[in-house]
Coordinates of N, CA, C and O in Angstrom, one line a residue:
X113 N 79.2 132.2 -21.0 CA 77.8 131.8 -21.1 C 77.7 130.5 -20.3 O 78.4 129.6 -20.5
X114 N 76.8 130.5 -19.4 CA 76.2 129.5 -18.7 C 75.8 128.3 -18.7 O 75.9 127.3 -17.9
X115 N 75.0 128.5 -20.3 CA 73.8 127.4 -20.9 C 74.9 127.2 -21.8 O 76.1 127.6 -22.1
X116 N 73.8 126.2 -22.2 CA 74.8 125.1 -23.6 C 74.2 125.9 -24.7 O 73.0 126.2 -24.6
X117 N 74.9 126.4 -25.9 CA 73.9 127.2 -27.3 C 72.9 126.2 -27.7 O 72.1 126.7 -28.5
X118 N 72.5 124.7 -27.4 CA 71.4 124.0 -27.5 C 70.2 124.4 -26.7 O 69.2 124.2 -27.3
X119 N 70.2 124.9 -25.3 CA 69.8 125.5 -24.5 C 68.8 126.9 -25.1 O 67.6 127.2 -25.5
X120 N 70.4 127.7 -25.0 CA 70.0 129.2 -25.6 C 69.2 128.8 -27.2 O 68.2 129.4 -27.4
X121 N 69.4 128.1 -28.0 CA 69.1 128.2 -29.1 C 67.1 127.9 -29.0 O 66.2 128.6 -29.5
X122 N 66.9 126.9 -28.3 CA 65.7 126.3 -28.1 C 64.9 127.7 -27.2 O 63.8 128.2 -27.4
X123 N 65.8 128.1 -26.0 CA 64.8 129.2 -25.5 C 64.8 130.9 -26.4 O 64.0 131.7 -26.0
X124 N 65.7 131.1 -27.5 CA 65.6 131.9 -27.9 C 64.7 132.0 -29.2 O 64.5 132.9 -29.9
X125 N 64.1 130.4 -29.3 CA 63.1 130.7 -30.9 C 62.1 130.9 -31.1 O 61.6 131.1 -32.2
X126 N 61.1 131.0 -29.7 CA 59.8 131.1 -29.2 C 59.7 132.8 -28.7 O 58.6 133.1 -28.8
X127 N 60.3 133.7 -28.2 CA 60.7 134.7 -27.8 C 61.0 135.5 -28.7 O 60.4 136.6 -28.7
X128 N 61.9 135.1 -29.5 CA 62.4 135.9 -30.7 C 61.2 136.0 -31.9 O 61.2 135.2 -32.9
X129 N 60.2 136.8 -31.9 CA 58.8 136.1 -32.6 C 58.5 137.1 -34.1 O 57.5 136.9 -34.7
X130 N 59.4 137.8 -34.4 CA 59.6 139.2 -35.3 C 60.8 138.6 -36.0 O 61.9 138.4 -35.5
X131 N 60.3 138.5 -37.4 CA 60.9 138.2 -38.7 C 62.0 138.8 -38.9 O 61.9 139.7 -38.0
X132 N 63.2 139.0 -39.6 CA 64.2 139.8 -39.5 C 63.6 140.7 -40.9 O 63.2 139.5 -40.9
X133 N 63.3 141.2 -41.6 CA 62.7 141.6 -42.1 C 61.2 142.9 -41.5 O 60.9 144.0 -41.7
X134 N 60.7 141.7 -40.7 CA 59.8 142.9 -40.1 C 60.5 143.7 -38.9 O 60.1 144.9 -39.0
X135 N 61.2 143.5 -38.0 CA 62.1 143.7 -37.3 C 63.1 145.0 -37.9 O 63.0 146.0 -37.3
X136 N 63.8 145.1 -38.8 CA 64.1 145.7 -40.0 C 63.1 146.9 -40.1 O 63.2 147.9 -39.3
X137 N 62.5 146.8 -40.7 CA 61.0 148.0 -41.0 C 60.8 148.5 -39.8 O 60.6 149.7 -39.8
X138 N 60.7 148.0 -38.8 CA 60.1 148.3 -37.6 C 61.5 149.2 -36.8 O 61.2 150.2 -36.2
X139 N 62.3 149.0 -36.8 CA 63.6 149.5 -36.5 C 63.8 151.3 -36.8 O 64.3 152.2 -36.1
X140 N 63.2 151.2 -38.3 CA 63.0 152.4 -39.1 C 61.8 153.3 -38.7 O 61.6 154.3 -39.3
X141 N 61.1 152.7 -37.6 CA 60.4 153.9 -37.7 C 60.3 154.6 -36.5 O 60.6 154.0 -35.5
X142 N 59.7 156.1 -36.2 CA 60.2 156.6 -35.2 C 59.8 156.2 -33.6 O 60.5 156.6 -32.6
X143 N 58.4 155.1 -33.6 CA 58.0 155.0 -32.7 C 59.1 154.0 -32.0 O 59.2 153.9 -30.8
X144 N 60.0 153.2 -33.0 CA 61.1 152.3 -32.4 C 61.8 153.3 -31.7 O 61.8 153.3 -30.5
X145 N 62.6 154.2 -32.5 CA 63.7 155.0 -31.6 C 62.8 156.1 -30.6 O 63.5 157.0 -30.2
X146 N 61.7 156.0 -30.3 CA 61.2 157.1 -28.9 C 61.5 155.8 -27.9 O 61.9 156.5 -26.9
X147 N 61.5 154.9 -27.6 CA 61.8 154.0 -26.4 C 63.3 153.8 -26.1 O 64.2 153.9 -26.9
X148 N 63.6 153.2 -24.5 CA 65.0 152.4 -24.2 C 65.6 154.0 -23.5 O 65.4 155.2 -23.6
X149 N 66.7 152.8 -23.0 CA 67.6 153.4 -22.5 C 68.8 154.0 -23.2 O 68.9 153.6 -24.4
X150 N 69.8 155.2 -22.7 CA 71.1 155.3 -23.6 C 70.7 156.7 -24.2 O 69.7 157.2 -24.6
X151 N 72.3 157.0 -24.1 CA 72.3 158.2 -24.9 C 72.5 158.1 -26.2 O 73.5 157.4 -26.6
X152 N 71.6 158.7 -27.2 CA 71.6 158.6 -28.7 C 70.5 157.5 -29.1 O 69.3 157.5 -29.0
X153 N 71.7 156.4 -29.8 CA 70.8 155.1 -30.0 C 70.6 154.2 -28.7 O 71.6 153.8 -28.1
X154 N 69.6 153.9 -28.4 CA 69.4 153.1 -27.1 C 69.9 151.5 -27.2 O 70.1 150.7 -28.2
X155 N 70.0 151.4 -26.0 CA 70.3 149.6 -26.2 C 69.7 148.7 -26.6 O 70.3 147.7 -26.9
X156 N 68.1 148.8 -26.9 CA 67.4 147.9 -27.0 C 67.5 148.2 -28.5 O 67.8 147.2 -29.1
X157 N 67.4 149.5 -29.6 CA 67.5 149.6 -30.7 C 68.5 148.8 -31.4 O 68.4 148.0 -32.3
X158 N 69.7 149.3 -30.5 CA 71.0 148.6 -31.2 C 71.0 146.9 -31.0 O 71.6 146.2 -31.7
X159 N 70.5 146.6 -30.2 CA 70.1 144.9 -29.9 C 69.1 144.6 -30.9 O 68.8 143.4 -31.2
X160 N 68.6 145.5 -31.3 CA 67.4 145.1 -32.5 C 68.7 144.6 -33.4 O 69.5 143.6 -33.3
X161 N 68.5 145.7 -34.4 CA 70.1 145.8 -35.3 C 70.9 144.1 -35.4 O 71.0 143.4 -36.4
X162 N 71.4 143.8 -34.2 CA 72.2 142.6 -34.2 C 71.0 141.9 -33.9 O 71.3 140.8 -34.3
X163 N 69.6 141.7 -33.4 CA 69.2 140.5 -33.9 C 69.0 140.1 -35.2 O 69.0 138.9 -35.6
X164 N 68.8 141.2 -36.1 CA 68.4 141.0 -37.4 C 69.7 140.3 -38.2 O 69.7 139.6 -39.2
X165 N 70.7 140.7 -37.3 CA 72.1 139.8 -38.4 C 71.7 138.7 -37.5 O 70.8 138.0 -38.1
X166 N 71.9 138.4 -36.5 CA 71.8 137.0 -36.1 C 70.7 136.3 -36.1 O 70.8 135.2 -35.5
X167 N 69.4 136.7 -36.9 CA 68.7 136.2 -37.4 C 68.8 135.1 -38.9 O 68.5 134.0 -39.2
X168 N 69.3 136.2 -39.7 CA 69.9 135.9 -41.2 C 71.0 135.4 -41.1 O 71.5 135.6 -42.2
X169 N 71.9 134.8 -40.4 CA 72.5 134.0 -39.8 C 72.5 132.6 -39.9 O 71.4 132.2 -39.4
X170 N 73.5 131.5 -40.5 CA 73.0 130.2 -40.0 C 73.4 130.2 -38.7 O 73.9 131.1 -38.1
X171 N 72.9 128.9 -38.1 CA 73.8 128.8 -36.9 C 75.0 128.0 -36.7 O 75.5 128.0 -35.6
X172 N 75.4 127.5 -37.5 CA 77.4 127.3 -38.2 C 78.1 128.7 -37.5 O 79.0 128.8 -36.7
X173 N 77.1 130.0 -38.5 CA 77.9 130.9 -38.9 C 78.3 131.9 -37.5 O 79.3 132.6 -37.3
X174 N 76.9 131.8 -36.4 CA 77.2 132.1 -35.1 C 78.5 132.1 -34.4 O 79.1 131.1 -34.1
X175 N 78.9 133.3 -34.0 CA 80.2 133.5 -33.0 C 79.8 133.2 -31.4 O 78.8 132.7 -31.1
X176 N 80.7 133.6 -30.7 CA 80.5 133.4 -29.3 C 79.5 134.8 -28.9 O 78.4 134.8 -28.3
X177 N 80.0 135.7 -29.2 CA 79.6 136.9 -28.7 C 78.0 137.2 -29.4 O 77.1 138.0 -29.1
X178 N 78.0 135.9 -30.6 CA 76.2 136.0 -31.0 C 75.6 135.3 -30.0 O 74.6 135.7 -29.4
X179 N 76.2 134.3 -29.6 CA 75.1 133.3 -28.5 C 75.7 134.0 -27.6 O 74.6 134.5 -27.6
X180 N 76.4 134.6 -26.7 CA 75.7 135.8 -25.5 C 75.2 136.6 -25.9 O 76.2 137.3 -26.1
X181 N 74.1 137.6 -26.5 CA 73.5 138.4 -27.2 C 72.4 137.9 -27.4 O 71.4 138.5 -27.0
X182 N 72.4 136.6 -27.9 CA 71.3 136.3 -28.2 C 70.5 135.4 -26.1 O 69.3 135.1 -25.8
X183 N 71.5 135.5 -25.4 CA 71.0 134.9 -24.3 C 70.5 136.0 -23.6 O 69.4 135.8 -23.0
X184 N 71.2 137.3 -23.7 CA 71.0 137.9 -23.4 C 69.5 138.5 -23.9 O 68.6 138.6 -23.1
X185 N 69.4 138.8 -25.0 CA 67.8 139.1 -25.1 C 67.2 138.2 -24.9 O 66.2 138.7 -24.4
X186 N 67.0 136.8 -24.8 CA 65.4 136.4 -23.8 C 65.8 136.7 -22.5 O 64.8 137.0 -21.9
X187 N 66.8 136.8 -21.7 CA 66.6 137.3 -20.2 C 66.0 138.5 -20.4 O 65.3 138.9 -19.5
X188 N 66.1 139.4 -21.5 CA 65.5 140.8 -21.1 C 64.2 140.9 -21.6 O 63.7 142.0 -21.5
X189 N 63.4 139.8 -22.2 CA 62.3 139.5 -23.0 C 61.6 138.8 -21.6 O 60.5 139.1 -21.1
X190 N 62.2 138.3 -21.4 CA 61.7 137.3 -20.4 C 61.3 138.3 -18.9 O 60.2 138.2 -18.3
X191 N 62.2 139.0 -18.7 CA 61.5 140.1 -17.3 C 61.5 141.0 -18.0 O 62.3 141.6 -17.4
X192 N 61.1 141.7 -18.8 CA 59.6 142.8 -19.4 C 58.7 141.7 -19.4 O 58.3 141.5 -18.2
X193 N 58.1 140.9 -20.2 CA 57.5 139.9 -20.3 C 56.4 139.9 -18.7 O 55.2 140.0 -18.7
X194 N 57.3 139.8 -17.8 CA 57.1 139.4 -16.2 C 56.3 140.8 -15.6 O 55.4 140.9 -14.7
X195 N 56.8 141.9 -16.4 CA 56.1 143.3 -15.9 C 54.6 143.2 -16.5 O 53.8 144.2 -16.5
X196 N 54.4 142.0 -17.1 CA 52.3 142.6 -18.0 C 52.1 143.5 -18.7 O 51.2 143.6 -19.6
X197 N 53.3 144.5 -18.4 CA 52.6 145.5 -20.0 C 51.8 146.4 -19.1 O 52.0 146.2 -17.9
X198 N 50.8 147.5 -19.7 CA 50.1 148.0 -19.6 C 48.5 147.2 -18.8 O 48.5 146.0 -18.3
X199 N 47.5 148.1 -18.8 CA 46.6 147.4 -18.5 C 45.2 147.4 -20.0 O 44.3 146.6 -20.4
X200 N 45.8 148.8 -20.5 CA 45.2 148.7 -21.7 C 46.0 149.5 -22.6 O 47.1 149.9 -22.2
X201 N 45.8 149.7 -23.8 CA 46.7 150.4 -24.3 C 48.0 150.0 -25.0 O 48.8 150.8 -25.6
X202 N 48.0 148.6 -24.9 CA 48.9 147.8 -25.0 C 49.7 148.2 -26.8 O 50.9 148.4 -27.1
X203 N 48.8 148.2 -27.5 CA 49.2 148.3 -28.9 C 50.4 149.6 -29.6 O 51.1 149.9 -30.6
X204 N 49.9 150.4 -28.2 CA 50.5 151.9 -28.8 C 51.8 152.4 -27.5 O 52.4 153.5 -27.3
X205 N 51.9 151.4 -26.8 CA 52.7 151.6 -25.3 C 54.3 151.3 -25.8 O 54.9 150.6 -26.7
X206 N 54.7 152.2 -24.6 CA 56.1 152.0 -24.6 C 56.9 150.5 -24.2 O 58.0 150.1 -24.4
X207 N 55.7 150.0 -23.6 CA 56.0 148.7 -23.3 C 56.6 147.5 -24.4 O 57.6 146.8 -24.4
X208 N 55.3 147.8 -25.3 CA 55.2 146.6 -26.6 C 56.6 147.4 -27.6 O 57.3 146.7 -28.4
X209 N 56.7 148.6 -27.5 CA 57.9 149.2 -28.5 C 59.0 148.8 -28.1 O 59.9 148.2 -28.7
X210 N 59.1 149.2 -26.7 CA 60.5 148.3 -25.8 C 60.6 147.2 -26.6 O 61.3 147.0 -27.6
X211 N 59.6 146.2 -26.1 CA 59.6 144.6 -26.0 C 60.0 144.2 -28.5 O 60.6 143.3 -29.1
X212 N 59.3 145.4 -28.8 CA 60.0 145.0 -30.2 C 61.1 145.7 -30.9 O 61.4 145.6 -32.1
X213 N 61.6 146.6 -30.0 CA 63.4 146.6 -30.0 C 63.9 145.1 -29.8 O 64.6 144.8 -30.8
X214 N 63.9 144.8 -29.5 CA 64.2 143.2 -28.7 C 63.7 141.9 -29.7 O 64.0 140.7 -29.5
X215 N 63.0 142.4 -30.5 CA 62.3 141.6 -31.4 C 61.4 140.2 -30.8 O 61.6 139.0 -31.0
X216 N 60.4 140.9 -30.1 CA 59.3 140.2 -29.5 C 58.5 140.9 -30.1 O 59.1 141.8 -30.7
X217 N 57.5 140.9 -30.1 CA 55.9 141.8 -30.4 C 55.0 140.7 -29.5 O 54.8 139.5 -29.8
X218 N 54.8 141.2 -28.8 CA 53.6 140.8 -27.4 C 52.3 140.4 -28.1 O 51.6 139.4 -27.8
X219 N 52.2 141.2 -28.8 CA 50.7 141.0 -29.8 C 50.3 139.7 -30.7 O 49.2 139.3 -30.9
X220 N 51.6 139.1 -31.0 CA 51.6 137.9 -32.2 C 51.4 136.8 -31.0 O 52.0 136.8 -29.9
X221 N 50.3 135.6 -31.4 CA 50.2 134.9 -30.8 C 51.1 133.1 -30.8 O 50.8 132.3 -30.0

């Protein structure tokens, strides 16, 4: 990893905007698993999954391979982010489902 986990920690708390808990629920339902890439479970689902532990998580309890993971989703938050989404339709798009595999929701202000 590149950055210092003070780095990653500060750009991943603003991005990461979905409770582990709601994240969780949302994971479970089917509109999560119709998006992403991958055969079976997609990447972005399974990247859900480990944000929710690395959410519930202190950050003591953080391994190495959580802070690449966790760098790793705002770079991929960060350019969807860069694509705008839809032009309407936003609420029910593959875009915003993508983006809350990832545990963003575009919608929360």
């Amino acid at each position: 990893m590149s950055k210092s986990r003070e780095t990653v920690w500060d750009e991943w708390r603003d991005p990461v905007n979905m409770a582990p808990k709601e994240l969780e629920d949302w994971l479970e339902t089917e509109k999560s698993k119709s998006v992403g890439a991958g055969e079976g479970e997609s990447k972005g689902h399974r990247s859900g999954r480990r944000i929710v532990d690395i959410r519930r998580a202190t950050k003591d309890d953080l391994t190495d391979a959580d802070w690449d993971h966790m760098a790793k989703v705002v770079g991929f938050i960060k350019r969807h982010l860069a694509q705008d989404g839809p032009d309407s339709g936003v609420r029910t798009s593959a875009w915003r489902y993508s983006l809350m595999n990832w545990g963003h929701d575009p919608l929360k202000s």
